[in-house]
XYZ file of C-alpha atoms in Angstrom:
545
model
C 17.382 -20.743 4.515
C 19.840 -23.424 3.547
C 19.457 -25.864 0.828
C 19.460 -30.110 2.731
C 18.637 -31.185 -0.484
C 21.894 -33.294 -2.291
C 19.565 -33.392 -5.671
C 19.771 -29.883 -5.824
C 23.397 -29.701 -4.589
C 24.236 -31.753 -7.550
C 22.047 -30.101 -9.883
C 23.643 -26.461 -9.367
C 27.326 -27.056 -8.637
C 28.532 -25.372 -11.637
C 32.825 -25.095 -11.274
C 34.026 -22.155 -9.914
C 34.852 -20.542 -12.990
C 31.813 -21.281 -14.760
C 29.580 -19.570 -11.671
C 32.237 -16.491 -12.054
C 31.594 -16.313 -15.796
C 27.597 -16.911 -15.374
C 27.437 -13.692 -12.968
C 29.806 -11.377 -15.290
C 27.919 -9.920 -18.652
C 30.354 -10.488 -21.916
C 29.518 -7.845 -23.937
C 30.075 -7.723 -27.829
C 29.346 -5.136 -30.212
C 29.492 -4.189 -34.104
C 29.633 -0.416 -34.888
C 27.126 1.302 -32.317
C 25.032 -1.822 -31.425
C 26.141 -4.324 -29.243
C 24.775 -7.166 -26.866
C 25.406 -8.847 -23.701
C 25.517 -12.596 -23.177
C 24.530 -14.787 -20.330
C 24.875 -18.770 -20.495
C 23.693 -20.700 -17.244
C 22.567 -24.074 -16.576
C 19.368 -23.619 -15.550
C 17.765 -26.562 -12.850
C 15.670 -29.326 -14.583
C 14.998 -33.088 -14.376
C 15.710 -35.735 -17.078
C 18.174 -33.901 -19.267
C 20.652 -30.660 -18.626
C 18.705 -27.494 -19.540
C 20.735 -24.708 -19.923
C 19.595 -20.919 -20.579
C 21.043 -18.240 -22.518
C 20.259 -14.687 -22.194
C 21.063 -10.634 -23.009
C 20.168 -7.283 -23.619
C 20.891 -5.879 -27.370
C 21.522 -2.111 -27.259
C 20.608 0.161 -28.295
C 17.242 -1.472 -27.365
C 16.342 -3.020 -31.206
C 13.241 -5.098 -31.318
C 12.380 -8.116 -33.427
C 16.338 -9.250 -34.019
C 17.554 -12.817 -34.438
C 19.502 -14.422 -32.200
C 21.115 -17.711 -32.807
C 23.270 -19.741 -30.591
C 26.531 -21.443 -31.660
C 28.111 -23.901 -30.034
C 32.265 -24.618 -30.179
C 32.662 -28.096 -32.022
C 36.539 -28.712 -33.111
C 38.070 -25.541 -34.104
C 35.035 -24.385 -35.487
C 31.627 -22.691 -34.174
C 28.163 -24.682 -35.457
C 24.770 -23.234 -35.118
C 22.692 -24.799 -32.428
C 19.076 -25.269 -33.934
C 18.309 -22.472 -30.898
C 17.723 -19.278 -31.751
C 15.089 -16.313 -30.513
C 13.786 -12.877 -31.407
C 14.672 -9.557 -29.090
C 11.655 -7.772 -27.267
C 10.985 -3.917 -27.724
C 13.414 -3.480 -24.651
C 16.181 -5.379 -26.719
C 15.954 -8.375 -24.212
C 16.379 -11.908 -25.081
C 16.379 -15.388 -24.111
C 16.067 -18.742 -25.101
C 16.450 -22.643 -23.433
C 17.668 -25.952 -24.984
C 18.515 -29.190 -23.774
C 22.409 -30.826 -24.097
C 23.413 -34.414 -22.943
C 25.758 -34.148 -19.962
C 29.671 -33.763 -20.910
C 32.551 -33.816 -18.762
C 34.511 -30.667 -20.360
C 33.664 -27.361 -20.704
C 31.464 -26.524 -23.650
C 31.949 -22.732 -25.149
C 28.655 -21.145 -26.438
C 28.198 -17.846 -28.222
C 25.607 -15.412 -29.815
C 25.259 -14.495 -33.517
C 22.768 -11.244 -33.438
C 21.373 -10.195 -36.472
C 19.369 -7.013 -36.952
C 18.167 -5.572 -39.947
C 21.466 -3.646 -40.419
C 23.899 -5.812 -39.260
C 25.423 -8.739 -37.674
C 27.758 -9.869 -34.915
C 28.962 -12.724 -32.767
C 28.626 -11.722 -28.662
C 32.179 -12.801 -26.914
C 32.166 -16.734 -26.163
C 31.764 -18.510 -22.947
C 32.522 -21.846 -21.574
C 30.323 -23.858 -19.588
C 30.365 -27.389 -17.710
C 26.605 -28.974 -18.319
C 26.892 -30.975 -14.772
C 24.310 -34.413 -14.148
C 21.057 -33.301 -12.837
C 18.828 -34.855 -10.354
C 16.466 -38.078 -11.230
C 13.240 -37.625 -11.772
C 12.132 -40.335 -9.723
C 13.960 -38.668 -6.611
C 11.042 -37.822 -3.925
C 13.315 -35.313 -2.842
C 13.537 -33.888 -5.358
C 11.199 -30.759 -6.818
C 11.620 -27.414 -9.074
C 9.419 -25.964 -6.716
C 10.100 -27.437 -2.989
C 8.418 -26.024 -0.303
C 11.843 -24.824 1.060
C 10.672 -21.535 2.755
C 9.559 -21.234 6.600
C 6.381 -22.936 7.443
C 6.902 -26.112 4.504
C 5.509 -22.862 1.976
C 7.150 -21.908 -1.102
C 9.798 -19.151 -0.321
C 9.876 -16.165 -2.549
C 11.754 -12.425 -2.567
C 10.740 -9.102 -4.311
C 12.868 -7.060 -5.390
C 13.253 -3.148 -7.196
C 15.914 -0.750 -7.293
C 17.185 -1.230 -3.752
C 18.546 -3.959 -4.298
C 21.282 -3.049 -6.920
C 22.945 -0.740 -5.120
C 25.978 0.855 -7.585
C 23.791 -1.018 -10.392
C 25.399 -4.316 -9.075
C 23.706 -7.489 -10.022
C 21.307 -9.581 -8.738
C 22.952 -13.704 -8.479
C 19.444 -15.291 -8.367
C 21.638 -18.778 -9.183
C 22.466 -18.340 -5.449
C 19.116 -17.067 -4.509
C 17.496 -20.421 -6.037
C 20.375 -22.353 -3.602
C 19.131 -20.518 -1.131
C 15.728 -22.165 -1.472
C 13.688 -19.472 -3.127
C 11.684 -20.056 -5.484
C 9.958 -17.157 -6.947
C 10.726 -13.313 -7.279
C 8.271 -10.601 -7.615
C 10.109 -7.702 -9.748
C 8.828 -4.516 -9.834
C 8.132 -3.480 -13.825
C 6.439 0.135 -13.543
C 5.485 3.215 -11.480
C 3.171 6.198 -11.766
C 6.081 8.364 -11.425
C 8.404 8.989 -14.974
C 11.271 8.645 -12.933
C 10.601 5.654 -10.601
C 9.435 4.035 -13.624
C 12.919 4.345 -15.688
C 14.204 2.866 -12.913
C 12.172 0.029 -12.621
C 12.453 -0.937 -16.053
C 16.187 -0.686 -16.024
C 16.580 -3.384 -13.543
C 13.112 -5.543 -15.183
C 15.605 -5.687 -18.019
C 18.621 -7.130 -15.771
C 16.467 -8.889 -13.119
C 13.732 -11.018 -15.214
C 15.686 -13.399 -17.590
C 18.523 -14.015 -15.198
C 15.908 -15.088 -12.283
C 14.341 -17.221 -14.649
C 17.416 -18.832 -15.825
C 18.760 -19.783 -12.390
C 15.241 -21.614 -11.972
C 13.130 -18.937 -10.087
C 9.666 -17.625 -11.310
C 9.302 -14.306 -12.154
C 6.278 -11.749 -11.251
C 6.077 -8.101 -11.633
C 4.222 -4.952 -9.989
C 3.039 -1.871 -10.488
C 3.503 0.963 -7.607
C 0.600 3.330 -8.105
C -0.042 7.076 -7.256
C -3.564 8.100 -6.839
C -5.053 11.123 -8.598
C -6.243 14.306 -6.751
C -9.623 13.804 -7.474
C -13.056 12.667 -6.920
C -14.582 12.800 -10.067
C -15.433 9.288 -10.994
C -14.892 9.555 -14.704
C -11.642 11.136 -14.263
C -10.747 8.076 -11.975
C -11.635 5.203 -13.925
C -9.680 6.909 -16.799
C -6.598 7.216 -14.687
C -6.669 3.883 -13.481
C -7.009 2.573 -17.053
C -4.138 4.707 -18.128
C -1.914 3.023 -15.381
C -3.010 -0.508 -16.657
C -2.209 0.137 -20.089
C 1.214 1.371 -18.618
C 1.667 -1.632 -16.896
C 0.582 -4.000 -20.034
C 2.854 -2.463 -22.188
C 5.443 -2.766 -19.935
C 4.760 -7.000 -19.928
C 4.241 -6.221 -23.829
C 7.785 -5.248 -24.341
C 9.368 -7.964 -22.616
C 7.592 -10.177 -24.720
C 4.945 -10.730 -22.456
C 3.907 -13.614 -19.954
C 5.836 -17.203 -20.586
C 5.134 -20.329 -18.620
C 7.663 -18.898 -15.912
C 5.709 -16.104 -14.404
C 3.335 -14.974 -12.359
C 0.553 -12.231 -12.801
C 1.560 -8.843 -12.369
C 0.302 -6.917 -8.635
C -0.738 -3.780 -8.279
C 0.680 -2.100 -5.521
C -1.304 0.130 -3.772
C -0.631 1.465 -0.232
C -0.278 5.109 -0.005
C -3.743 7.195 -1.020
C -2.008 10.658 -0.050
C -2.370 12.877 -2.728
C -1.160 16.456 -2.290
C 1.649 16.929 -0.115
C 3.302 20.287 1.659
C 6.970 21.171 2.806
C 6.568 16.970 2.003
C 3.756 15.987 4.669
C 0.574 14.349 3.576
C -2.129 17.348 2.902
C -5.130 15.485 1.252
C -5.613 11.998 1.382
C -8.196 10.133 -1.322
C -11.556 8.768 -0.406
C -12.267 5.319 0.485
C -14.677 5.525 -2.393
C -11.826 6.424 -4.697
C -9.900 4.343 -4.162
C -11.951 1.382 -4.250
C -12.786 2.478 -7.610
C -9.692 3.106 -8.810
C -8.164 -0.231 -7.406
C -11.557 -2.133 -9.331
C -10.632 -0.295 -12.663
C -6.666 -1.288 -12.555
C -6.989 -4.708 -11.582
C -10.054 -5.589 -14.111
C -8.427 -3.827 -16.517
C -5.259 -5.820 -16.481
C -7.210 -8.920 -16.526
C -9.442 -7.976 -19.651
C -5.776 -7.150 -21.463
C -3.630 -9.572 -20.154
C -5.951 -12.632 -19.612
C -5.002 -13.534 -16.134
C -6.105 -12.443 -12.813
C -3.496 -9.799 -11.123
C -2.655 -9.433 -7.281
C -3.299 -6.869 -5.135
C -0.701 -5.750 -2.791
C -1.038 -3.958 0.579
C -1.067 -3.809 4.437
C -4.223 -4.305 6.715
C -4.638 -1.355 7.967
C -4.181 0.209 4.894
C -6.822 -2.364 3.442
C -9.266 -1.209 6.172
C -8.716 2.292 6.063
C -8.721 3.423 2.897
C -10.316 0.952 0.740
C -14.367 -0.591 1.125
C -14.959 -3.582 1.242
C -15.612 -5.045 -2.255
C -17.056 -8.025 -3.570
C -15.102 -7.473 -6.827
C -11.674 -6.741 -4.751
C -12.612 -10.399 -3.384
C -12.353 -11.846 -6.925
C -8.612 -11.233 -7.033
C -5.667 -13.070 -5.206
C -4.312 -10.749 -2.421
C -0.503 -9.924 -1.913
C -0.290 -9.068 2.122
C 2.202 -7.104 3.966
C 2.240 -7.952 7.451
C 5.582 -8.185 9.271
C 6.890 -9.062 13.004
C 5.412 -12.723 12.682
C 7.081 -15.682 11.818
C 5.815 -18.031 9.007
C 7.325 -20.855 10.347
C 5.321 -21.125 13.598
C 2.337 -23.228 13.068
C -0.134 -20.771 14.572
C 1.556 -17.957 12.751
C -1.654 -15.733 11.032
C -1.220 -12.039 9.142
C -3.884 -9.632 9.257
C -5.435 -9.767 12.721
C -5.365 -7.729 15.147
C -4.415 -8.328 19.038
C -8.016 -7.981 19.503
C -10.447 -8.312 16.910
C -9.935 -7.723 13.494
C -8.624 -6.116 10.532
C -11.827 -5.472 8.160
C -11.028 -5.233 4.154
C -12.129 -7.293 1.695
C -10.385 -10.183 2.198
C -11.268 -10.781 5.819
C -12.752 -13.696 7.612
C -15.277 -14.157 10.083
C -12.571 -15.617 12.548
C -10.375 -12.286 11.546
C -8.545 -14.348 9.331
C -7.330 -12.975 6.015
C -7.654 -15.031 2.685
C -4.114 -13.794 1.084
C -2.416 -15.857 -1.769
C 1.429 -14.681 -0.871
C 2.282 -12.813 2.389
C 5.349 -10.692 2.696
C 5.841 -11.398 6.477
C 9.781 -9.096 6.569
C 11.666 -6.612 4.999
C 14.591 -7.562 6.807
C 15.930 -10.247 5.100
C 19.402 -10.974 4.863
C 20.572 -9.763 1.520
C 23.829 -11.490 0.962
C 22.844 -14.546 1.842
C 20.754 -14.594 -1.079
C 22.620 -13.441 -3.737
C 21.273 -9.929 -3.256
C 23.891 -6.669 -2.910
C 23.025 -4.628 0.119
C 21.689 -5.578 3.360
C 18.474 -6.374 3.242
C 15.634 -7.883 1.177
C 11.898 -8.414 1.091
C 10.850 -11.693 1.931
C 7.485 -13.623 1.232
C 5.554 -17.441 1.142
C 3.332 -18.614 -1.111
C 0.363 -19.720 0.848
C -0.910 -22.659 -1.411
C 0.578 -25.720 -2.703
C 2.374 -26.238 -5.776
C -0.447 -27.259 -7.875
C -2.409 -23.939 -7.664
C 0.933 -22.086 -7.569
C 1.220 -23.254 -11.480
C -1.864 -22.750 -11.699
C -1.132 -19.243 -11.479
C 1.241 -19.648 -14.088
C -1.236 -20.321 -16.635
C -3.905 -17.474 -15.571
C -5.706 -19.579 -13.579
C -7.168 -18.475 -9.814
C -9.972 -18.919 -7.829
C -10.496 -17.088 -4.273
C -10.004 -18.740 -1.480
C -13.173 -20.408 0.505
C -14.048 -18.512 4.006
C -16.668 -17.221 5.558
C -16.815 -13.736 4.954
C -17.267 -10.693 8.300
C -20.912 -9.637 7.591
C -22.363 -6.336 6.977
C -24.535 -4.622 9.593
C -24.682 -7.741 11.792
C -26.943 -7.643 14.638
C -25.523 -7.364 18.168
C -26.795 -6.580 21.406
C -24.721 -4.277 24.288
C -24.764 -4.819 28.319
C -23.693 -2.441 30.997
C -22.318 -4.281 33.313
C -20.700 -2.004 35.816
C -20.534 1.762 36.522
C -17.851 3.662 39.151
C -18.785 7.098 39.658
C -17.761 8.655 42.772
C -16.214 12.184 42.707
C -15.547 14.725 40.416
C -11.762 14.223 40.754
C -11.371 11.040 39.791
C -12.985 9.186 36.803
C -15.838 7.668 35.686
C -15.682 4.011 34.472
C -18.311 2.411 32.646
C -17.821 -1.421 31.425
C -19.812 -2.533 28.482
C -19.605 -5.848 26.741
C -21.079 -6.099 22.866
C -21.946 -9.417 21.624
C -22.292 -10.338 18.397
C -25.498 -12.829 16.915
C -23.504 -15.997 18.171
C -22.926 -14.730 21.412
C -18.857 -14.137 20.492
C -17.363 -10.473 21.011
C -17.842 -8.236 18.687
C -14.568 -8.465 15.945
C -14.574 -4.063 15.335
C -15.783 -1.321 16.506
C -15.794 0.599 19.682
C -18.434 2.432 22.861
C -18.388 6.354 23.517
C -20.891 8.292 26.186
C -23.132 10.297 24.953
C -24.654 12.990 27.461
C -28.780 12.945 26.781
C -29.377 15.597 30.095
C -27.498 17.535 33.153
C -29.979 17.850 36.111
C -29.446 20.734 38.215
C -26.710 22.618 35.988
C -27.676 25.388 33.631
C -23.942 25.448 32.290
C -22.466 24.075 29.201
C -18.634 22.337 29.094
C -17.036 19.981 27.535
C -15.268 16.734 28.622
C -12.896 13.667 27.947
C -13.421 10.661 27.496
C -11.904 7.334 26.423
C -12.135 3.710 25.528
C -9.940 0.261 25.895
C -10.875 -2.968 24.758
C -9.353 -5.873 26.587
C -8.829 -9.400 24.631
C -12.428 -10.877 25.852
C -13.797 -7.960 24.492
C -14.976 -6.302 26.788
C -14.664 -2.188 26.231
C -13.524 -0.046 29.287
C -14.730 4.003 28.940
C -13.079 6.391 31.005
C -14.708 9.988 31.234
C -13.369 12.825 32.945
C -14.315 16.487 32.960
C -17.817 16.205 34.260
C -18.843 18.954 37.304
C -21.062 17.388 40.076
C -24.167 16.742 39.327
C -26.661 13.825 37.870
C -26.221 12.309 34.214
C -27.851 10.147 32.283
C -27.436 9.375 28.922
C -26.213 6.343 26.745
C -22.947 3.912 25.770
C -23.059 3.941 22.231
C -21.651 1.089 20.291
C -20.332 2.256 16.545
C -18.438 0.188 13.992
C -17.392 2.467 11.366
C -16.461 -0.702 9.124
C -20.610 -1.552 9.046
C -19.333 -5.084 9.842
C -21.696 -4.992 13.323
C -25.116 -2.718 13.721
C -24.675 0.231 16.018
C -26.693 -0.363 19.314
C -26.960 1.626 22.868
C -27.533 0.803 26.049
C -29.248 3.587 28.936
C -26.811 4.434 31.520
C -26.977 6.881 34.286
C -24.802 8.183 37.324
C -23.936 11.133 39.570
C -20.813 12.690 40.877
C -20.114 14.513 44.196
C -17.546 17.268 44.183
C -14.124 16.477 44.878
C -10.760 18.197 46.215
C -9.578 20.713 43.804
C -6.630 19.081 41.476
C -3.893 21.343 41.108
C -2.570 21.680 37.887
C 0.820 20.062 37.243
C 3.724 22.294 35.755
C 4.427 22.061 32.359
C 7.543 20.130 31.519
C 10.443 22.038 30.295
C 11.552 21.039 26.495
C 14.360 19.644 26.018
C 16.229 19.181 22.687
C 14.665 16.434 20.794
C 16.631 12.886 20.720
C 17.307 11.323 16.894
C 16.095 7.810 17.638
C 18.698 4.823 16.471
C 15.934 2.515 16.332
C 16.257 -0.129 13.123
C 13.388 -0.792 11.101
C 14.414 -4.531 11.307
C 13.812 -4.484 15.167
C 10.606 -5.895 15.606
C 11.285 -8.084 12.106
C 12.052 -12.158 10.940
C 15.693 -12.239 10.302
C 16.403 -15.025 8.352
């Protein structure tokens, strides 16, 4: 998305060779240890704020850093200075009147050992915008639909280890940046803390607020005790990892738990053994109270609605936390644009309305974005909306959330079921049975679906089997096709079932009889052919943008 805004323009047009220098770490060392060193003018109202960051390594925790400023021919200490986290990351913000020449900063980092001075850098502090500008905002609603416009981002998107320029990414009108900060997995999670460490104070010093997640692996298990422990374990992985970046500041949001693959066993790499829905509805209860308890503020949960409705119940206590959805191939920006409901009737999880509606908080609606344009190497990035205003999106900020009002699907909702029409002619063609299932209110049932079931065959003392099948159209109304059946008289019922316990089952008598029809002869089999790679893209179906 491109940046209208002339405020902004004038509050991030840094010179040429100060946005070359911003993106390029200066690295400085003294015997074994050294540090990198980041100065950026970082957006703000009312006076230049500008933002100075790096990573001391080998990681040394609890080190001063103090930042000097060039006056003269001589470097004089600042007043601004910071401590390193466990990771060896620092970062630290101060306000300078606006100058029109170049103003060299530098580091002094002092550990308990040692001392040195990181390499300088020179920086023009440019006018920013007036706070009395209405067109002005930190967090403008830049992103499709009038929402706040947000990325996430992980190890795909530093390809070669190339950096992240989230100075352009906040030009291009984002706003916010969910990083991910751990995995289950010992390897994922090196990964993901390598690029916390280059990702989080360099999004927050080009403006953009800062979130992290957690991707989780399920244990093979159904023992509850041994699930609830795992699930702890994982959050105390994922609050140490927020612990030893020096934990939440007024810049970021609550950490997610990702959770959207419950396979766990695999074979020759296929999914073997998937987790129960009671599992992992457990599991998923334990993480996210757990990181509340620790961390004091309410994490998000992040999935996709069908895997919401397959493999998790639904939970009042899921309900208490703000959901992260997944739901691509619509486009935010069209008014009537809704993710999480079906082409006919609904997706049922937790967070689901009684109008199929889903109560999310952020919704990831592509993965198709287009990298460059926002500072990102590679070719494509994740791209999401904040649902709310910005208000409650600071709000979250400060650990503070409350769920969304709706009214909630129902559980075991009455419904009634009509027959309306039955074709049943010959036993080579098929029987077709229309049923329509109403809910309380007279509206179409949102889930579930009809099958036949056989009660008695008159006049046939032989057993079989046979096919059968159902469509539901967009009025919901539910087509059954059966075929299979030898001549003879049926009766039996059209069962309605909703496996989600959103509507009560119900069944309505139905009865018919077949004559016997020309003999079908069997089609020959197809001859195999060599299977076709398909070029398909992922991003076919996607928002490009």
């Amino acid at each position: 998305m491109g940046d209208n805004s002339s405020s902004i323009r004038r509050l991030t047009a840094l010179s040429l060779a100060s946005l070359l220098a911003a993106l390029l770490p200066q690295t400085s060392s003294f015997g074994a240890t050294r540090s990198t060193f980041f100065a950026v003018q970082t957006p703000s109202v009312g006076e230049p704020l500008l933002s100075f960051h790096g990573v001391v390594s080998p990681a040394t925790g609890g080190a001063t850093v103090r930042i000097l400023q060039r006056v003269s021919d001589r470097w004089e200490p600042t007043g601004i200075s910071a401590k390193t986290t466990d990771l060896g990351t620092w970062k630290v913000r101060g306000s300078f009147p606006s100058v029109e020449s170049e103003v060299g900063f530098r580091a002094e980092i002092i550990t308990s050992n040692n001392s040195f001075t990181t390499t300088a850098r020179k920086l023009m502090i440019n006018p920013v915008a007036n706070p009395e500008d209405p067109n002005f905002s930190l967090i403008s609603r830049s992103g499709p639909g009038s929402r706040i416009y947000g990325a996430d981002v992980s190890r795909w998107q530093h390809p070669k280890d190339k950096a992240i320029n989230f100075q352009k990414m906040f030009r291009a009108g984002m706003r916010f940046v969910m990083i991910k900060a751990s995995d289950t997995r010992d390897d994922s999670d090196a990964l993901a803390r390598k690029y916390l460490v280059m990702d989080r104070h360099a999004a927050q010093a080009a403006g953009l607020y800062t979130g992290f997640y957690h991707y989780a692996t399920l244990p093979n298990t159904e023992s509850k005790k041994v699930i609830i422990a795992d699930a702890k374990a994982q959050a105390q992985q994922a609050v140490w990892r927020l612990a030893s970046v020096g934990g939440y500041t007024e810049l970021d949001l609550p950490y997610a738990l990702d959770l959207e693959n419950n396979c766990i066993r695999y074979v020759n790499k296929r999914c073997a053994k998937f987790s129960s829905k009671r599992a992992n509805t457990l599991w998923a209860e334990t993480w996210l109270d757990t990181v509340y308890q620790k961390t004091g503020r309410k994490p998000f949960l992040y999935s996709y609605p069908a895997f919401l409705e397959r493999a998790l119940n639904r939970s009042p206590k899921l309900r208490t936390y703000p959901l992260w959805l997944s739901h691509f191939g619509i486009n935010p920006a069209k008014p009537s644009a809704e993710p999480g409901k079906k082409v006919v009737g609904c997706f049922v999880h937790s967070w689901t309305t009684s109008d199929c509606k889903s109560l999310w908080q952020i919704w990831q609606f592509s993965s198709c974005g287009i990298a460059p344009k926002y500072g990102v190497p590679g070719s494509r990035l994740d791209l999401n909306v904040y649902r709310g205003d910005v208000t409650s999106f600071l709000k979250l900020t400060q650990g503070k959330w409350e769920p969304l009002e709706g009214e909630l699907l129902p559980f075991n909702e009455t419904t009634s079921i009509t027959v309306s029409q039955v074709l049943a002619t010959t036993t080579d063609k098929k029987v077709r049975i229309t049923a329509e299932v109403k809910r309380i209110n007279g509206e179409p049932v949102v889930t579930g679906s009809v099958e036949f079931a056989l009660a008695t065959i008159e006049d046939s003392a032989t057993t079989f089997t046979f096919e059968q099948a159902t469509i539901r159209d967009a009025s919901g109304l539910f087509s059954l096709s059966i075929k299979g059946l030898p001549a003879g008289s049926y009766s039996g019922e059209v069962v309605f079932k909703d496996p989600t316990k959103t509507h009560a089952s119900i069944s309505a008598p139905v009865s018919f009889s077949l004559l016997q029809g020309a003999e079908m002869t069997p089609r020959p089999k197809p001859t195999k052919s060599a299977p076709v790679n398909p070029t398909l893209s992922g991003c076919r179906k996607q928002i490009k943008m």
